[in-house]
Coordinates of C-alpha atoms in Angstrom, one line a residue:
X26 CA 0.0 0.0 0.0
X27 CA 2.4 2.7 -1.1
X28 CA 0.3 5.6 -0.7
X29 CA -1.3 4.2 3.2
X30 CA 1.2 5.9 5.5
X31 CA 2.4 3.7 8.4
X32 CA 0.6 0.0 7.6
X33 CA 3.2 -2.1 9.0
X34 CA 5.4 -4.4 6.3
X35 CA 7.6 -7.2 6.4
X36 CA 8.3 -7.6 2.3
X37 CA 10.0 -10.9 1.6
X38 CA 13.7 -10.2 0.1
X39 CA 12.3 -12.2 -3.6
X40 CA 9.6 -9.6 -3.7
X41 CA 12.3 -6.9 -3.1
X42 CA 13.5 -7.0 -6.0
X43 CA 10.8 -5.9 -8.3
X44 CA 10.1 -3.1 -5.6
X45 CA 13.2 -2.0 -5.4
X46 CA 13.4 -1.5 -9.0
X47 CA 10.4 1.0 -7.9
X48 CA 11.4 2.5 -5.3
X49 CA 15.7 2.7 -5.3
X50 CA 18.0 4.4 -6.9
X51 CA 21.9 5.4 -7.1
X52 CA 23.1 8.9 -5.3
X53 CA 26.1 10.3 -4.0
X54 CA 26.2 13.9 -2.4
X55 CA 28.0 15.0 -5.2
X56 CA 27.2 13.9 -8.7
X57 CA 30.0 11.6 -10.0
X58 CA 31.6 12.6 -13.3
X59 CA 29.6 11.7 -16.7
X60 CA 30.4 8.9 -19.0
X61 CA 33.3 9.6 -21.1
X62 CA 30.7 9.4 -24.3
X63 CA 29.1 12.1 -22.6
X64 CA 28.4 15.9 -23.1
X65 CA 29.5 17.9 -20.0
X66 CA 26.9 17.7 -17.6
X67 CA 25.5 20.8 -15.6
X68 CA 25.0 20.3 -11.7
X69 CA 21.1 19.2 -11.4
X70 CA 20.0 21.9 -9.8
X71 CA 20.8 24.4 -12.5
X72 CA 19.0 22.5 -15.2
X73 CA 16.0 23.7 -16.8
X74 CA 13.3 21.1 -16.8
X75 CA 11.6 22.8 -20.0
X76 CA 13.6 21.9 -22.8
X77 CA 12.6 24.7 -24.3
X78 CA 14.3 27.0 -22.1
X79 CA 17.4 25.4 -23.2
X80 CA 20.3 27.1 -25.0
X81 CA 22.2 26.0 -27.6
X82 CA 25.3 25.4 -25.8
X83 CA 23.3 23.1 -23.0
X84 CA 22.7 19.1 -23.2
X85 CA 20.3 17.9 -25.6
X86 CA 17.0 17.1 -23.5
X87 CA 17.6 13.3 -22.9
X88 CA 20.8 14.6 -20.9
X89 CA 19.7 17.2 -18.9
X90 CA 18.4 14.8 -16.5
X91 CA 20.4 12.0 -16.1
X92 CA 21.0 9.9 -13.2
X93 CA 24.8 9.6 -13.6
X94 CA 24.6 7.0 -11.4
X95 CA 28.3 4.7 -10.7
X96 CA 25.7 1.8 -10.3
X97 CA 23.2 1.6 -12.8
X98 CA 24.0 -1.0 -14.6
X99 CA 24.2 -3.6 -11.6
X100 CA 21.5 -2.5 -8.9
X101 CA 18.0 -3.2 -9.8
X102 CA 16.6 0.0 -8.4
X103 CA 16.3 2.3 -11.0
X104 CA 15.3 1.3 -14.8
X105 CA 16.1 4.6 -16.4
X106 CA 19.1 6.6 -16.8
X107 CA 17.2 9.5 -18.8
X108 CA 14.7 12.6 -18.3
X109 CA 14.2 11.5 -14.5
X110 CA 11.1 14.6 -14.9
X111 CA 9.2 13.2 -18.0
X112 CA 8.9 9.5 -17.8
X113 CA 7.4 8.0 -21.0
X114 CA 4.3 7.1 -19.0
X115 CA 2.9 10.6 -18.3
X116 CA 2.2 10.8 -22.0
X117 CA -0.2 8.0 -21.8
X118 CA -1.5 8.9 -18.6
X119 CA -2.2 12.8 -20.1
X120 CA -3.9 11.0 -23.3
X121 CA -6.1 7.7 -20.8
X122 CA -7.3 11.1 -19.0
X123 CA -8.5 13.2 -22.2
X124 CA -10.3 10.2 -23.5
X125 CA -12.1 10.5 -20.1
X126 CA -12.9 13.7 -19.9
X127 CA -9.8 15.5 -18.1
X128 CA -8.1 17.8 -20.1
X129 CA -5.8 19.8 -17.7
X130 CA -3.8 17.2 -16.6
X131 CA -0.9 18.0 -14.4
X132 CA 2.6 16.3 -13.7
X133 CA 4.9 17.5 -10.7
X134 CA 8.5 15.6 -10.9
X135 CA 9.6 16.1 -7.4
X136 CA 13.1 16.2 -6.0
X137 CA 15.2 13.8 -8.5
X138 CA 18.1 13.3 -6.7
X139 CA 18.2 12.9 -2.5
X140 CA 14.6 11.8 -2.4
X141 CA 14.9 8.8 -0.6
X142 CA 14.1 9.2 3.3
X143 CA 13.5 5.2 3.6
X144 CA 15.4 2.2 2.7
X145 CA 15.9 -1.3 3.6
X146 CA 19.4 -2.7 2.4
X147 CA 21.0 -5.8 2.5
X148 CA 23.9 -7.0 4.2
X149 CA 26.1 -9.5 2.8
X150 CA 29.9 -10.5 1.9
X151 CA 32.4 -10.6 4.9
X152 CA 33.4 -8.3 7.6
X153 CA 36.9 -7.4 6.4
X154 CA 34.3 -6.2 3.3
X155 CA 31.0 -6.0 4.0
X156 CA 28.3 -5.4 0.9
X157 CA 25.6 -3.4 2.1
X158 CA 23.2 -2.5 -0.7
X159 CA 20.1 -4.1 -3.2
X160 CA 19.9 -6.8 -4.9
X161 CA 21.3 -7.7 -8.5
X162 CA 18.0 -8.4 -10.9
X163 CA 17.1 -11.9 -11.0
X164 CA 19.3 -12.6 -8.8
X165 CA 20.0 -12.9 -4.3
X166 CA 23.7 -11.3 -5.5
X167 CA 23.7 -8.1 -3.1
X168 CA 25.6 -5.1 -5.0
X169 CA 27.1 -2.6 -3.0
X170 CA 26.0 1.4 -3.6
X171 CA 27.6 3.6 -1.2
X172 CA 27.2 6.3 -3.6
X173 CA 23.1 5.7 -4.1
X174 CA 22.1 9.1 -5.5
X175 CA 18.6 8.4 -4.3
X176 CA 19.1 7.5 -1.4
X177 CA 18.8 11.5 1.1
X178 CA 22.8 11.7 1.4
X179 CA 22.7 11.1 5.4
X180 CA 22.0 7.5 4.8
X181 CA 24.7 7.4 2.3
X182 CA 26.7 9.0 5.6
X183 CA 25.4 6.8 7.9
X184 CA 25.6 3.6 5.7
X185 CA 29.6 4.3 5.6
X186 CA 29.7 4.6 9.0
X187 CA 28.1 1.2 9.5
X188 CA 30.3 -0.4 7.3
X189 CA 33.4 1.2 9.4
X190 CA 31.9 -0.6 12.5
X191 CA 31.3 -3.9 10.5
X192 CA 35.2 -4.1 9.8
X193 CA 35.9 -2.9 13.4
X194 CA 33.9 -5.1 15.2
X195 CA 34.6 -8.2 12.5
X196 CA 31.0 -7.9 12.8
X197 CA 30.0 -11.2 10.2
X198 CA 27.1 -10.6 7.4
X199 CA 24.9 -12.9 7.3
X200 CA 25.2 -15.9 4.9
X201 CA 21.9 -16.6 3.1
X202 CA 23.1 -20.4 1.9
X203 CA 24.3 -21.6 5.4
X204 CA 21.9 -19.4 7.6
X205 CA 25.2 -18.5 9.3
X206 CA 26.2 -14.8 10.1
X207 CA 25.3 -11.9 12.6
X208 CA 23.3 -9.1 10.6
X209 CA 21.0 -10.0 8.0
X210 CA 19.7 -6.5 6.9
X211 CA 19.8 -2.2 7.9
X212 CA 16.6 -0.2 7.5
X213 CA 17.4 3.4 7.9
X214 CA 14.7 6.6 8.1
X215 CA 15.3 9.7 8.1
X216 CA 13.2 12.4 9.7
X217 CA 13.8 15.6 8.5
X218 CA 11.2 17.0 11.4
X219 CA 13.6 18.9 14.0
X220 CA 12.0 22.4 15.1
X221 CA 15.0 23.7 16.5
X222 CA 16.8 24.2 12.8
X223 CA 14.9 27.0 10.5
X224 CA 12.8 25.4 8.0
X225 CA 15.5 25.8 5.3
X226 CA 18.2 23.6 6.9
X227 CA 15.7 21.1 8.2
X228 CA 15.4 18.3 5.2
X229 CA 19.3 18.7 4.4
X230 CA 20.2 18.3 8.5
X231 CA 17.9 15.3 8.9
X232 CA 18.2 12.3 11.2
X233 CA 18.7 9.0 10.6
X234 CA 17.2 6.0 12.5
X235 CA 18.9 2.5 12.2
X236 CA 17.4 -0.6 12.5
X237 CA 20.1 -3.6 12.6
X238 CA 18.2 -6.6 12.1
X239 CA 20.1 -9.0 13.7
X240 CA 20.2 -13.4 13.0
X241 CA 19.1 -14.3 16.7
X242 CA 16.0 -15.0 18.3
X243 CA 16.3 -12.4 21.3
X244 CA 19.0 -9.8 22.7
X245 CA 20.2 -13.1 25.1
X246 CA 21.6 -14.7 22.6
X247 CA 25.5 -15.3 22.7
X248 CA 26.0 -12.7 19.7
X249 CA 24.1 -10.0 21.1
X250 CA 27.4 -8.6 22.9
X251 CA 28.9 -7.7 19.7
X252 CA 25.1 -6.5 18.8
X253 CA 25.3 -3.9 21.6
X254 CA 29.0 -2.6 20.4
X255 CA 27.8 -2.3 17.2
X256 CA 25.2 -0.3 18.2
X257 CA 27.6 2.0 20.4
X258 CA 29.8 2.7 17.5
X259 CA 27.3 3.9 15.3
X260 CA 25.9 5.9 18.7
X261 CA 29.6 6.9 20.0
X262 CA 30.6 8.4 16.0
X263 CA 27.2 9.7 14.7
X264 CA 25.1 10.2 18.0
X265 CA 24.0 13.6 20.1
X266 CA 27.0 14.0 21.8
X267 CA 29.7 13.8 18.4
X268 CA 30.6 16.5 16.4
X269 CA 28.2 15.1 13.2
X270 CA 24.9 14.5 15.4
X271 CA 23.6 12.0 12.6
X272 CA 21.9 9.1 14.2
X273 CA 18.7 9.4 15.4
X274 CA 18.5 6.4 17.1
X275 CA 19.0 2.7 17.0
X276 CA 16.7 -0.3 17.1
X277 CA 17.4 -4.0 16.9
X278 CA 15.2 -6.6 15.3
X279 CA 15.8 -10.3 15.9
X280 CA 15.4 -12.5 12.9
X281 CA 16.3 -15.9 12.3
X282 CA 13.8 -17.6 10.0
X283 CA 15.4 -19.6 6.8
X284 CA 12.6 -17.4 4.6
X285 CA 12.8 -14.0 3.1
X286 CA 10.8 -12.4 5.8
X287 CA 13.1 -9.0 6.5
X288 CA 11.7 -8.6 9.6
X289 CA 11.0 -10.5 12.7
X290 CA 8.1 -10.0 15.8
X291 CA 10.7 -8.8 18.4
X292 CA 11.9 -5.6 18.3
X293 CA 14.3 -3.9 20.8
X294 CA 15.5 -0.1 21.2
X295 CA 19.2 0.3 21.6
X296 CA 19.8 3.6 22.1
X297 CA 18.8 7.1 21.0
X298 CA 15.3 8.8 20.8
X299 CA 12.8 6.4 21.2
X300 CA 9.9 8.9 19.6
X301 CA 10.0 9.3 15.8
X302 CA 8.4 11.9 14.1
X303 CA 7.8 13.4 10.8
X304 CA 5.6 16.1 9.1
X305 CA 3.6 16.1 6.4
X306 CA 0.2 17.1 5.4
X307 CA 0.4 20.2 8.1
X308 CA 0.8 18.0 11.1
X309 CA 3.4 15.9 13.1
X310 CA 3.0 12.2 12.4
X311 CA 4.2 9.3 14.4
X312 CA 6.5 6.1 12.9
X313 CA 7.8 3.0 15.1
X314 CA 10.2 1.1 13.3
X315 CA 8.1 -1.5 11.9
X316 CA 5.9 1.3 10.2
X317 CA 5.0 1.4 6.6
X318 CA 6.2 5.0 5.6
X319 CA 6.3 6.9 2.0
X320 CA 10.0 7.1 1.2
X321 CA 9.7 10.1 -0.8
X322 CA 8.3 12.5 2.0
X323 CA 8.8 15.5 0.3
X324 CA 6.6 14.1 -2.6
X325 CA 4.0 12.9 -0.4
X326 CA 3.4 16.0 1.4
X327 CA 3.3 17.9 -1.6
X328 CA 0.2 15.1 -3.1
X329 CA -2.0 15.5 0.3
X330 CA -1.3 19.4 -0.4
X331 CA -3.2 19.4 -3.5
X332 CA -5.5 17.0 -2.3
X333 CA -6.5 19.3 0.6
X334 CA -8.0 21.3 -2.2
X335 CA -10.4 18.6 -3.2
X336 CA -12.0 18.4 0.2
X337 CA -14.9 20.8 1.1
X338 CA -14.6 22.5 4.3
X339 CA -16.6 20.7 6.9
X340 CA -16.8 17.8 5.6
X341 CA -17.8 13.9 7.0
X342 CA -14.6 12.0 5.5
X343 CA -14.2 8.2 5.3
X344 CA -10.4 7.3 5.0
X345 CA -10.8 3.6 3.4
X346 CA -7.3 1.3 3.6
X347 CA -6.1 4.3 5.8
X348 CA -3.2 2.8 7.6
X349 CA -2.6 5.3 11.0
X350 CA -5.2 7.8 9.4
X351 CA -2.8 10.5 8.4
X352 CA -4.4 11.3 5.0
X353 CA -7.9 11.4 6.9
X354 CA -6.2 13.0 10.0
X355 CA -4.3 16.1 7.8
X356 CA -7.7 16.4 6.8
X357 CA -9.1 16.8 9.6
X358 CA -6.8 19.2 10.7
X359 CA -6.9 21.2 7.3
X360 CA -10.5 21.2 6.7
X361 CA -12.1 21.2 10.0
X362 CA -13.9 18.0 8.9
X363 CA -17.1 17.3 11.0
X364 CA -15.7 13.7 11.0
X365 CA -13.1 11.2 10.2
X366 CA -13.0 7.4 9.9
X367 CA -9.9 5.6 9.2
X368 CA -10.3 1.9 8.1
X369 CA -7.3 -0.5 8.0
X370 CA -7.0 -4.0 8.0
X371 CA -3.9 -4.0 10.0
X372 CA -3.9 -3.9 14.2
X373 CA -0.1 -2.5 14.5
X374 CA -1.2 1.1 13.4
X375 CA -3.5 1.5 15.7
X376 CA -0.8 3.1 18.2
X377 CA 0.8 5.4 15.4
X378 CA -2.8 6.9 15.4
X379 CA -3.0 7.4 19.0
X380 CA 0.4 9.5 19.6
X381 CA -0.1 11.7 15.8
X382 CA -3.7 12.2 17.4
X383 CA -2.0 13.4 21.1
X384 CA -0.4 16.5 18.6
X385 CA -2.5 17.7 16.8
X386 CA -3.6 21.1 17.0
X387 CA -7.3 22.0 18.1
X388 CA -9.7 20.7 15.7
X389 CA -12.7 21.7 17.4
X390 CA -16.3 19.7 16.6
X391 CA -14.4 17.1 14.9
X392 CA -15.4 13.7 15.6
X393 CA -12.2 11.1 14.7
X394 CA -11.8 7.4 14.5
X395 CA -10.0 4.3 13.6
X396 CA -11.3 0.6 12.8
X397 CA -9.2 -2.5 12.8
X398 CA -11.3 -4.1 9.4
X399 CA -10.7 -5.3 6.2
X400 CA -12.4 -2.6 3.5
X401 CA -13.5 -5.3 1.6
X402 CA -15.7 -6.7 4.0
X403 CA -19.6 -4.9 3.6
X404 CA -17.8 -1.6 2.8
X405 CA -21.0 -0.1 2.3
X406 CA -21.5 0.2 5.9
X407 CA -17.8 2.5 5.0
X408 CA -19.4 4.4 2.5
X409 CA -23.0 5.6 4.7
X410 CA -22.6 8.3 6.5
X411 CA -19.8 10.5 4.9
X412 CA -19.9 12.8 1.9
X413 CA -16.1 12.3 0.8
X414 CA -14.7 9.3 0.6
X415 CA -10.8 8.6 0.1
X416 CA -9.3 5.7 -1.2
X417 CA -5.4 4.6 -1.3
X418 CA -5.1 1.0 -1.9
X419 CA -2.3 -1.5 -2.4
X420 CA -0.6 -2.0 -5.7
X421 CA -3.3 -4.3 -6.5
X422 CA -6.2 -1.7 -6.5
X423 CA -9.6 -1.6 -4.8
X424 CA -11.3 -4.7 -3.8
X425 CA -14.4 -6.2 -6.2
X426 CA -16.9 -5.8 -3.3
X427 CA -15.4 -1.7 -2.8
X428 CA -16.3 -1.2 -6.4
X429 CA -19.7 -3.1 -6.6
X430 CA -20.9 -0.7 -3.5
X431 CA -19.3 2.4 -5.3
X432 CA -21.0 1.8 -8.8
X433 CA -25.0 1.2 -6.7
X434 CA -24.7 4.4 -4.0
X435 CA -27.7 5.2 -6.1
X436 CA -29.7 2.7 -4.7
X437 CA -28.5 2.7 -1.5
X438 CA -30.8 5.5 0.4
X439 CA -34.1 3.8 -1.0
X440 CA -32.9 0.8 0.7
X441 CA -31.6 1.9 3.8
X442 CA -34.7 3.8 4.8
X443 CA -36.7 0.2 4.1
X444 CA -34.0 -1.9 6.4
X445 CA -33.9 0.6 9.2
X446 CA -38.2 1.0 8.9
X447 CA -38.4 -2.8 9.4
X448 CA -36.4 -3.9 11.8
X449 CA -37.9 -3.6 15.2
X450 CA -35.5 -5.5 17.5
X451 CA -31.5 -4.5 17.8
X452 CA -29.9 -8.6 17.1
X453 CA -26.8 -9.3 19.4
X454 CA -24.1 -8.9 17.0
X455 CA -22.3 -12.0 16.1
X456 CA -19.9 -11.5 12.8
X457 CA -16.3 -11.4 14.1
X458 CA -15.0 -8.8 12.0
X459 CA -17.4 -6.5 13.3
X460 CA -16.9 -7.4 17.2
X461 CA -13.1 -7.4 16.8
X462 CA -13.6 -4.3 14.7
X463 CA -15.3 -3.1 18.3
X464 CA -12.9 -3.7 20.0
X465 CA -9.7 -2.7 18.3
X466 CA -11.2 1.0 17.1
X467 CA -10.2 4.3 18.6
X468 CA -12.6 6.8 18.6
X469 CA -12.0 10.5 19.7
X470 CA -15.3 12.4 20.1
X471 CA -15.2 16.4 19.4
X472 CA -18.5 18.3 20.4
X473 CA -20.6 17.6 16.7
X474 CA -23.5 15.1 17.9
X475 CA -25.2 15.5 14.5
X476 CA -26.4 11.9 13.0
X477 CA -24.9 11.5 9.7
X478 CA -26.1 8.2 8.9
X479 CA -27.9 9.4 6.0
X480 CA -25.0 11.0 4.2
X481 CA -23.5 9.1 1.1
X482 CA -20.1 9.9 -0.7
X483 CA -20.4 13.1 -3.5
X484 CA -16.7 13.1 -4.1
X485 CA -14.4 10.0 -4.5
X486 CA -10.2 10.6 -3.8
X487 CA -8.3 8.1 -5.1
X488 CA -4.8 8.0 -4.4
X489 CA -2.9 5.0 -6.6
X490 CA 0.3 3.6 -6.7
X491 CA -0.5 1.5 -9.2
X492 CA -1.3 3.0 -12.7
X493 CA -2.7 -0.6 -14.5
X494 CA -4.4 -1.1 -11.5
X495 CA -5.5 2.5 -11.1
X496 CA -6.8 2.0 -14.6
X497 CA -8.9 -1.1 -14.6
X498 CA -10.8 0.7 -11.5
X499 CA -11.2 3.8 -13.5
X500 CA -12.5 2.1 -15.9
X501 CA -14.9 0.1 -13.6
X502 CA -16.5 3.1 -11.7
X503 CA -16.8 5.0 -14.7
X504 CA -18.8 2.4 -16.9
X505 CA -22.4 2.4 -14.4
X506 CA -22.3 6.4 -15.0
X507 CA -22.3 6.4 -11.0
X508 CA -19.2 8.8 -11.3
X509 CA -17.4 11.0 -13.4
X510 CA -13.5 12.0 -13.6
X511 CA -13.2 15.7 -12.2
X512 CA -9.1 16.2 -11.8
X513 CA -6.1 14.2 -11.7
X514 CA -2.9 14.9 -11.2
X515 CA 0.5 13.1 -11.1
X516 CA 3.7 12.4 -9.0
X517 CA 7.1 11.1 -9.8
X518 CA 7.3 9.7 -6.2
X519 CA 10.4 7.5 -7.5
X520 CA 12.3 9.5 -10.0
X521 CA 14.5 7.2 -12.4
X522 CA 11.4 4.5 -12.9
X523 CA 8.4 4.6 -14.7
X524 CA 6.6 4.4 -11.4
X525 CA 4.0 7.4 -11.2
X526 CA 1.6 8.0 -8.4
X527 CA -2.0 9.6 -9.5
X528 CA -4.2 11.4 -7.2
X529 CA -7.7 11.6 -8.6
X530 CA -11.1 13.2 -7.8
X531 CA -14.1 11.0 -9.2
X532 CA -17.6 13.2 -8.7
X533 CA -21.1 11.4 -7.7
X534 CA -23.5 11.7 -10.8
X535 CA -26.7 12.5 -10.0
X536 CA -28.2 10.0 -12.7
X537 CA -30.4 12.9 -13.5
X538 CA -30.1 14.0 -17.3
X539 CA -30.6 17.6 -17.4
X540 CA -33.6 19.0 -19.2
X541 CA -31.8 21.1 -22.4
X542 CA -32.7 24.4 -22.1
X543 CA -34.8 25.7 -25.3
X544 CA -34.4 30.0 -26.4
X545 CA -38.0 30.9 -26.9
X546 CA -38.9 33.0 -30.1
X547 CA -40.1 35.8 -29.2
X548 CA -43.2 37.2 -31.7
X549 CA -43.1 41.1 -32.8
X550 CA -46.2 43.1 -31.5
X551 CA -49.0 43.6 -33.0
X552 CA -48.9 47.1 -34.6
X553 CA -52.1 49.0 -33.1
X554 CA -52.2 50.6 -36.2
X555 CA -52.9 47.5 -37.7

């Protein structure tokens, strides 16, 4: 669910392939030289990205934003070398939108180098040299990139400074063929959220949390000595109290299973802040380790930005596959929504919305929730009762039974008022989702007590990370006339791929045909003269 902020995620390391080729790239602080073949290059941020506006004496256009990245050709997370700001697919996304309707289509590229505030990277070959990096396509063959020019350059930083501690500590990588070895995998996050700098210096200053997953069951096995000096070099030469105050903090997961599960159950903090936060959206959001979390923060804050645009003032907003709620929770910030639900099927972000709920500001009548449940279980008991509904699934798109409710709101009413005239007794409730729904929500009441049970959705925000699936949907919701396309826009959330994230606003048809308004003829007056 790339666009579901904070839905916990244990990827297997098969299926981290593809997704690496989506979501990770090459970067170094300071771009490398070009090919020999090449044209001088111009430093990135000088470039025009209208190749219009270029001179004669610049790059032709396929140059001007290259990746120039030392590892291209053998990590598998970038697919294109070439115009990082216009990948080939916004062209078909501009022309699938005009067929439908949408003619002012808009594409923002994002930050193309340094974008990368998340990654998970393996660890592999010995201590004396340790390969710490992605791996090669096709293949479990981990290729180093210290110089990753995606990756925000204080992971680069603190990915050296593990790799000094590896060959200090003989620290040994773990061995995928024997099950042998100390430390399997790194995930490092960086929160660029640190009031104390000025806003200007805060994303370049930012923080990086390290998570050392570690190939033991718990912190009392016989290797977790050399676990806990690991942990104090990287505190001791990148903590508070050194000169470079780069590490956030440090966690430890324990992981010994034979599978490609990254992550095990059992987490530990080492050391460091134990509190991570971020901001996006206008408000402070909260991340544990174990958190699903948009890698390209910059990008996302600037798509629920423009979405807050979308979103009437006041209104009764459902949040559907909502992981901690901050899409529906920056709404209800923004837009002083009368009410919030989140939805999401999974339990572990239920505590990330209780702590970014503790900080937000005042938000006055506005009633806010969150509902451990699968969306695709009677989601029209999601859709009642709210006038905008949001919608950020998995790659995979929205479930059958989400679209079959969507496509028939127009029946709904009519059918509610007969179910709620004819049944006299309240039945004990016995579906489990529903009871365990109960009893794993969180509901924080404002002062609005006004029933809206009889609202149904007008506006429909989808948020995709998946353009075929985001397609097949479209193309679903728009064929019963039940809704129309109103905007879309896209995001180049992972520059150097043709991954593209689309936010769209689908509009309720009133399945009325308007009554063609006919210009009367007006007769000239009778003369009275005759």
């Amino acid at each position: 669910m790339l666009l579901s902020f904070l839905s916990p995620l244990h990827l297997s390391s098969t299926a981290l392939i593809p997704h690496r080729r989506f979501t990770s790239a090459a970067l170094r602080t300071q771009p490398p030289p070009p090919p020999p073949s090449a044209p001088p290059q111009s430093p990135p941020n000088s470039l025009s990205l209208n190749p219009n506006n270029l001179n004669s004496s610049a790059p032709p256009p396929s140059l001007s934003c290259a990746l120039q990245c030392p590892h291209f050709q053998s990590c598998s997370g970038c697919t294109h070398e070439y115009d990082l700001h216009h990948p080939s697919v916004v062209d078909e996304a501009a022309e699938f939108f005009k067929r439908h309707g949408v003619f002012d289509f808009t594409f923002d590229s994002c930050r193309l180098y340094g974008w990368r505030c998340r990654a998970k990277l393996a660890v592999r070959g010995s201590s004396a040299n340790p390969l710490i990096g992605l791996y090669e396509e096709g293949t479990h063959n981990v290729v180093d990139i210290p110089e990753c020019r995606a990756h925000h350059p204080n992971i680069n930083a603190a990915v050296e400074l593990l790799r000094k501690g590896i060959a200090e500590l003989e620290v040994e990588p773990y061995d995928e063929d024997l099950g042998t070895g100390e430390l399997r995998y790194v995930q490092m996050v960086v929160t660029t959220h640190m009031s104390s700098l000025p806003f200007s210096e805060r994303y370049r200053n930012g923080k990086v949390q390290v998570t050392l997953v570690w190939n033991s069951r718990s912190e009392t096995t016989p290797n977790s000595e050399k676990l806990n000096s690991l942990a104090n070099f990287l505190w001791t030469n990148g903590g508070q109290r050194n000169k470079i105050n780069l590490i956030h903090s440090i966690w430890a997961n324990f992981q010994t299973s034979s599978s490609n599960i990254i992550f095990g159950n059992r987490w530990r903090h080492l050391v460091g802040e134990r509190d991570f936060w971020e901001h996006v959206g206008g408000i402070d959001i909260y991340l544990t380790p174990s958190s699903f979390g948009q890698a390209n923060t910059r990008a996302f804050d600037s798509l629920l930005r423009k979405l807050h645009k979308y979103v009437p003032y006041g209104s009764s907003v459902t949040d559907l596959y909502g992981g901690a709620g901050v899409i529906g929770l920056s709404l209800a910030v923004t837009k002083k929504c009368r009410s919030v639900r989140c939805v999401e099927i999974n339990k572990e972000s239920k505590h990330c919305f209780e702590k970014t709920v503790s900080r937000l500001p005042n938000v006055g009548d506005s009633n806010m929730s969150w509902h451990n449940v699968d969306a695709s279980l009677e989601p029209l008991s999601w859709l009642m009762g709210s006038d905008v509904v949001v919608v950020d699934p998995p790659r995979k798109g929205l479930d059958d039974s989400l679209i079959s409710a969507l496509q028939s709101l127009s029946s709904v009413k009519r059918k509610a008022v007969t179910s709620t005239s004819s049944a006299s007794n309240t039945k004990e409730e016995k579906r489990p989702w529903v009871l365990r729904e109960r009893e794993g929500s969180v509901s924080i009441q404002g002062s609005a007590n006004r029933s809206e049970s009889d609202l149904l959705p007008q506006t429909l925000v989808y948020i995709s990370c998946g353009w075929d699936s985001f397609k097949k949907d479209c193309k679903q919701l728009l064929s019963h006339k039940a809704w129309h396309l109103d905007k879309a826009h896209g995001f180049n959330f992972f520059p150097g791929t043709e991954s593209i994230e689309i936010l769209a606003i689908f509009k309720r048809d009133s399945g009325l045909t308007p009554k063609k308004k006919v210009s009367k003829i007006k007769k000239p007056k009778k003369s009275s003269r005759g």
